[in-house]
C-alpha cells in the first residue's frame, strides 16, 4: 500500500514570498490533515478535511495560510506571504474515517524562511 | 481545555536495556491514546494505541500502560535497539478536547 506522498521535500524562500505544498493521501482515506512541526516541538494541527469539507481550521492563521482539497483527494497548503516564524516541517496525514483513529503521515516538507 | 502530554526531553538508554517513556495528561475526558515514533527526517509512525477501558496493551517489544487514576501513560520498549532511537510522542483524544500531540521524548540508544 502506497503511503502519504508529499512534495517538495525541502523548500527555501525569503520572507514575504509565497510557497505551496502538495499532499496525496492514502487511497480511500476520507480524512486529511495538515500539521506544522516547529523544531523540537510536537506536531500542531493546522487544518483537517473530511472528504473535501473543512472539519477544523481553528489553528490555521487565515491571514496568510490557505488550504484546499479539491475532489476530496489531493490537497495543497499555501503560505502567502511567508514570515520567518513559518520555518518548520509541514506534515500531511490521512486516516480512513477521521475522529480519533490512528493517522498515517507523510515525510513532510521542510520549509526554511530566510 | 486541551490536554498536553508532558515529557522528559531526552532519555539515554544502553542497547539491550528496557526503555520507559512517560506521558502525563490533565484532561480526564481523554479516552484514546496513541504512541508515535518519529525518526529524523520522517513523519510520525504509529506504534501502539490503547483505549481508556484498558490499562495495558502489548505489541512486539512494546507495551503501553495506562493509569487513569493519576492520568499517566507510559511506553515500554523491551531490549532497546539502535533502531529505536527517535522522538516518541503521545497523542491524546476524547470528549470535546482537541486531539493533541505532546512535546515528545528523544530516545538515544547507546551502543
Tab-separated table of C-alpha atoms in Angstrom:
chain	number	residue	atom	x	y	z
A	1	UNK	CA	0.000	0.000	0.000
A	2	UNK	CA	1.426	3.381	-1.002
A	3	UNK	CA	1.864	5.851	1.822
A	4	UNK	CA	1.084	9.542	2.062
A	5	UNK	CA	3.060	11.438	-0.575
A	6	UNK	CA	4.247	14.997	-0.084
A	7	UNK	CA	6.221	17.413	-2.204
A	8	UNK	CA	8.504	19.213	-2.289
A	9	UNK	CA	10.774	17.614	0.289
A	10	UNK	CA	12.585	20.861	1.029
A	11	UNK	CA	11.867	24.497	0.245
A	12	UNK	CA	13.868	27.629	0.956
A	13	UNK	CA	12.275	31.024	0.398
A	14	UNK	CA	12.707	34.591	1.525
A	15	UNK	CA	10.237	36.269	3.839
A	16	UNK	CA	7.222	37.791	2.128
A	17	UNK	CA	7.436	35.234	-0.687
A	18	UNK	CA	4.740	32.641	-1.343
A	19	UNK	CA	5.030	28.876	-1.126
A	20	UNK	CA	2.765	25.892	-1.728
A	21	UNK	CA	2.923	22.314	-0.520
A	22	UNK	CA	1.186	19.329	-2.045
A	23	UNK	CA	-0.159	16.163	-0.440
A	24	UNK	CA	-1.590	12.955	-1.877
A	25	UNK	CA	-3.179	10.854	0.894
A	26	UNK	CA	-3.515	7.101	1.026
A	27	UNK	CA	-6.097	5.962	-1.479
A	28	UNK	CA	-9.563	5.779	0.021
A	29	UNK	CA	-8.765	7.801	3.124
A	30	UNK	CA	-11.559	10.280	3.747
A	31	UNK	CA	-9.757	12.485	6.231
A	32	UNK	CA	-6.700	14.609	5.535
A	33	UNK	CA	-4.717	16.703	7.988
A	34	UNK	CA	-2.041	19.361	7.701
A	35	UNK	CA	0.280	19.768	10.681
A	36	UNK	CA	3.022	22.269	11.392
A	37	UNK	CA	6.003	20.959	13.353
A	38	UNK	CA	8.476	23.502	14.630
A	39	UNK	CA	11.890	22.130	15.563
A	40	UNK	CA	11.821	20.496	18.999
A	41	UNK	CA	8.036	20.511	19.272
A	42	UNK	CA	5.195	18.143	18.612
A	43	UNK	CA	3.022	18.478	15.513
A	44	UNK	CA	0.374	21.204	15.688
A	45	UNK	CA	-2.822	20.759	13.697
A	46	UNK	CA	-3.437	23.463	11.111
A	47	UNK	CA	-6.450	22.091	9.275
A	48	UNK	CA	-8.496	18.911	8.974
A	49	UNK	CA	-10.570	17.937	5.940
A	50	UNK	CA	-13.283	15.293	5.780
A	51	UNK	CA	-13.547	14.480	2.084
A	52	UNK	CA	-13.463	17.984	0.573
A	53	UNK	CA	-15.030	19.818	3.510
A	54	UNK	CA	-13.187	21.549	6.351
A	55	UNK	CA	-13.741	19.978	9.785
A	56	UNK	CA	-11.344	22.076	11.860
A	57	UNK	CA	-9.253	25.073	10.835
A	58	UNK	CA	-9.285	26.869	14.172
A	59	UNK	CA	-5.478	26.957	14.412
A	60	UNK	CA	-4.839	27.979	10.805
A	61	UNK	CA	-3.504	31.571	10.522
A	62	UNK	CA	-6.027	32.506	7.900
A	63	UNK	CA	-4.496	35.862	7.113
A	64	UNK	CA	-1.591	34.093	5.416
A	65	UNK	CA	-2.337	30.355	5.243
A	66	UNK	CA	-4.855	28.694	2.989
A	67	UNK	CA	-5.604	25.099	2.118
A	68	UNK	CA	-7.875	23.269	-0.242
A	69	UNK	CA	-8.749	19.698	-1.007
A	70	UNK	CA	-10.271	19.521	-4.441
A	71	UNK	CA	-12.400	16.471	-5.229
A	72	UNK	CA	-11.690	15.101	-1.768
A	73	UNK	CA	-8.318	13.607	-2.708
A	74	UNK	CA	-5.141	15.703	-3.091
A	75	UNK	CA	-4.587	18.799	-1.033
A	76	UNK	CA	-2.460	21.922	-1.224
A	77	UNK	CA	-1.376	24.198	1.609
A	78	UNK	CA	-0.257	27.714	0.731
A	79	UNK	CA	1.500	30.416	2.689
A	80	UNK	CA	1.337	33.979	1.374
A	81	UNK	CA	3.293	35.942	2.448
A	82	UNK	CA	5.713	33.845	4.470
A	83	UNK	CA	7.230	35.011	7.726
A	84	UNK	CA	10.413	33.895	9.453
A	85	UNK	CA	8.389	32.082	12.124
A	86	UNK	CA	6.804	29.871	9.456
A	87	UNK	CA	10.056	27.919	9.231
A	88	UNK	CA	9.002	24.387	10.150
A	89	UNK	CA	8.213	20.965	8.783
A	90	UNK	CA	4.748	20.743	7.273
A	91	UNK	CA	3.315	17.274	7.669
A	92	UNK	CA	0.360	15.831	5.861
A	93	UNK	CA	-1.523	12.894	7.343
A	94	UNK	CA	-4.563	10.877	6.386
A	95	UNK	CA	-6.913	8.429	8.046
A	96	UNK	CA	-9.739	6.239	6.772
A	97	UNK	CA	-12.615	7.921	8.574
A	98	UNK	CA	-11.458	10.696	10.863
A	99	UNK	CA	-12.171	11.091	14.538
A	100	UNK	CA	-9.663	9.675	16.970
A	101	UNK	CA	-8.222	6.850	14.895
A	102	UNK	CA	-4.570	6.491	14.056
A	103	UNK	CA	-3.056	8.728	11.412
A	104	UNK	CA	-0.682	7.879	8.581
A	105	UNK	CA	1.890	10.596	7.997
A	106	UNK	CA	3.944	11.649	5.019
A	107	UNK	CA	7.610	12.556	5.377
A	108	UNK	CA	6.825	16.256	5.375
A	109	UNK	CA	8.103	19.374	3.648
A	110	UNK	CA	10.865	21.211	5.443
A	111	UNK	CA	10.417	24.952	4.931
A	112	UNK	CA	13.116	27.485	5.671
A	113	UNK	CA	12.164	31.151	5.501
A	114	UNK	CA	15.167	33.485	5.309
B	1	UNK	CA	-9.283	22.675	27.863
B	2	UNK	CA	-6.565	20.906	25.948
B	3	UNK	CA	-4.596	18.027	27.307
B	4	UNK	CA	-0.906	18.107	26.598
B	5	UNK	CA	1.423	15.236	27.229
B	6	UNK	CA	4.407	16.247	29.331
B	7	UNK	CA	7.695	14.504	28.653
B	8	UNK	CA	11.268	14.430	29.728
B	9	UNK	CA	13.114	15.919	26.761
B	10	UNK	CA	15.818	13.219	26.349
B	11	UNK	CA	16.225	9.655	27.536
B	12	UNK	CA	19.529	7.807	27.082
B	13	UNK	CA	19.437	4.029	27.311
B	14	UNK	CA	22.076	1.328	26.889
B	15	UNK	CA	21.445	-1.035	23.995
B	16	UNK	CA	19.686	-4.142	25.271
B	17	UNK	CA	18.150	-2.417	28.281
B	18	UNK	CA	14.466	-1.628	28.609
B	19	UNK	CA	13.202	1.908	27.943
B	20	UNK	CA	10.296	3.633	29.617
B	21	UNK	CA	8.854	6.801	28.097
B	22	UNK	CA	6.215	8.691	30.025
B	23	UNK	CA	3.318	10.965	29.188
B	24	UNK	CA	1.167	12.762	31.752
B	25	UNK	CA	-2.156	14.309	30.836
B	26	UNK	CA	-4.585	16.586	32.599
B	27	UNK	CA	-7.959	16.087	30.968
B	28	UNK	CA	-9.905	13.167	32.421
B	29	UNK	CA	-12.048	13.138	29.251
B	30	UNK	CA	-9.097	11.672	27.325
B	31	UNK	CA	-10.131	8.185	26.305
B	32	UNK	CA	-7.913	7.220	23.396
B	33	UNK	CA	-4.139	7.299	23.444
B	34	UNK	CA	-1.631	6.629	20.703
B	35	UNK	CA	2.142	6.447	20.746
B	36	UNK	CA	4.015	7.588	17.653
B	37	UNK	CA	7.679	7.230	16.759
B	38	UNK	CA	9.357	9.893	14.644
B	39	UNK	CA	12.752	9.194	13.171
B	40	UNK	CA	14.899	12.031	11.877
B	41	UNK	CA	13.607	13.402	8.592
B	42	UNK	CA	10.436	11.318	8.647
B	43	UNK	CA	6.845	11.765	9.690
B	44	UNK	CA	5.482	10.188	12.889
B	45	UNK	CA	4.742	6.486	12.642
B	46	UNK	CA	2.081	4.663	14.651
B	47	UNK	CA	3.446	2.288	17.290
B	48	UNK	CA	0.611	1.245	19.563
B	49	UNK	CA	-2.667	2.538	20.930
B	50	UNK	CA	-4.854	1.992	23.960
B	51	UNK	CA	-8.374	2.975	24.952
B	52	UNK	CA	-9.425	4.027	28.400
B	53	UNK	CA	-11.258	0.770	29.077
B	54	UNK	CA	-7.887	-0.970	29.220
B	55	UNK	CA	-4.839	-0.464	31.425
B	56	UNK	CA	-2.281	-2.434	29.448
B	57	UNK	CA	-1.685	-3.413	25.858
B	58	UNK	CA	1.246	-5.270	24.366
B	59	UNK	CA	2.765	-5.286	20.920
B	60	UNK	CA	6.006	-6.582	19.554
B	61	UNK	CA	8.648	-5.452	22.082
B	62	UNK	CA	6.406	-2.572	23.168
B	63	UNK	CA	3.902	-2.272	25.987
B	64	UNK	CA	1.652	0.674	26.760
B	65	UNK	CA	0.409	1.171	30.308
B	66	UNK	CA	-2.424	3.500	31.216
B	67	UNK	CA	-3.097	4.707	34.743
B	68	UNK	CA	-6.302	6.728	34.617
B	69	UNK	CA	-6.226	7.458	38.333
B	70	UNK	CA	-3.077	9.567	38.051
B	71	UNK	CA	-3.584	10.391	34.359
B	72	UNK	CA	-0.352	8.800	33.261
B	73	UNK	CA	0.599	6.885	30.155
B	74	UNK	CA	3.842	5.060	29.527
B	75	UNK	CA	5.518	3.264	26.649
B	76	UNK	CA	7.872	0.457	27.499
B	77	UNK	CA	10.332	-0.814	24.913
B	78	UNK	CA	11.985	-4.133	25.684
B	79	UNK	CA	15.606	-4.856	24.716
B	80	UNK	CA	16.120	-1.412	23.194
B	81	UNK	CA	17.932	-1.434	19.866
B	82	UNK	CA	19.763	1.312	17.933
B	83	UNK	CA	16.839	1.429	15.511
B	84	UNK	CA	14.632	2.572	18.387
B	85	UNK	CA	16.464	5.905	18.512
B	86	UNK	CA	13.830	8.503	17.665
B	87	UNK	CA	11.445	11.023	19.195
B	88	UNK	CA	8.358	9.463	20.757
B	89	UNK	CA	5.069	11.338	21.021
B	90	UNK	CA	1.885	10.514	22.830
B	91	UNK	CA	-1.333	11.673	21.184
B	92	UNK	CA	-4.461	12.161	23.246
B	93	UNK	CA	-8.091	12.449	22.246
B	94	UNK	CA	-11.535	12.121	23.722
B	95	UNK	CA	-14.551	14.107	24.744
B	96	UNK	CA	-14.606	17.618	23.364
B	97	UNK	CA	-10.893	18.262	23.643
B	98	UNK	CA	-8.769	18.817	20.587
B	99	UNK	CA	-6.530	15.958	19.623
B	100	UNK	CA	-3.112	16.974	20.858
B	101	UNK	CA	0.446	15.773	20.495
B	102	UNK	CA	2.863	16.117	23.376
B	103	UNK	CA	6.244	17.780	23.006
B	104	UNK	CA	7.971	14.441	22.624
B	105	UNK	CA	10.769	12.466	24.247
B	106	UNK	CA	14.000	11.876	22.398
B	107	UNK	CA	15.290	8.351	22.942
B	108	UNK	CA	19.024	7.885	22.445
B	109	UNK	CA	20.322	4.328	22.387
B	110	UNK	CA	23.913	3.940	23.450
B	111	UNK	CA	25.666	1.049	21.649
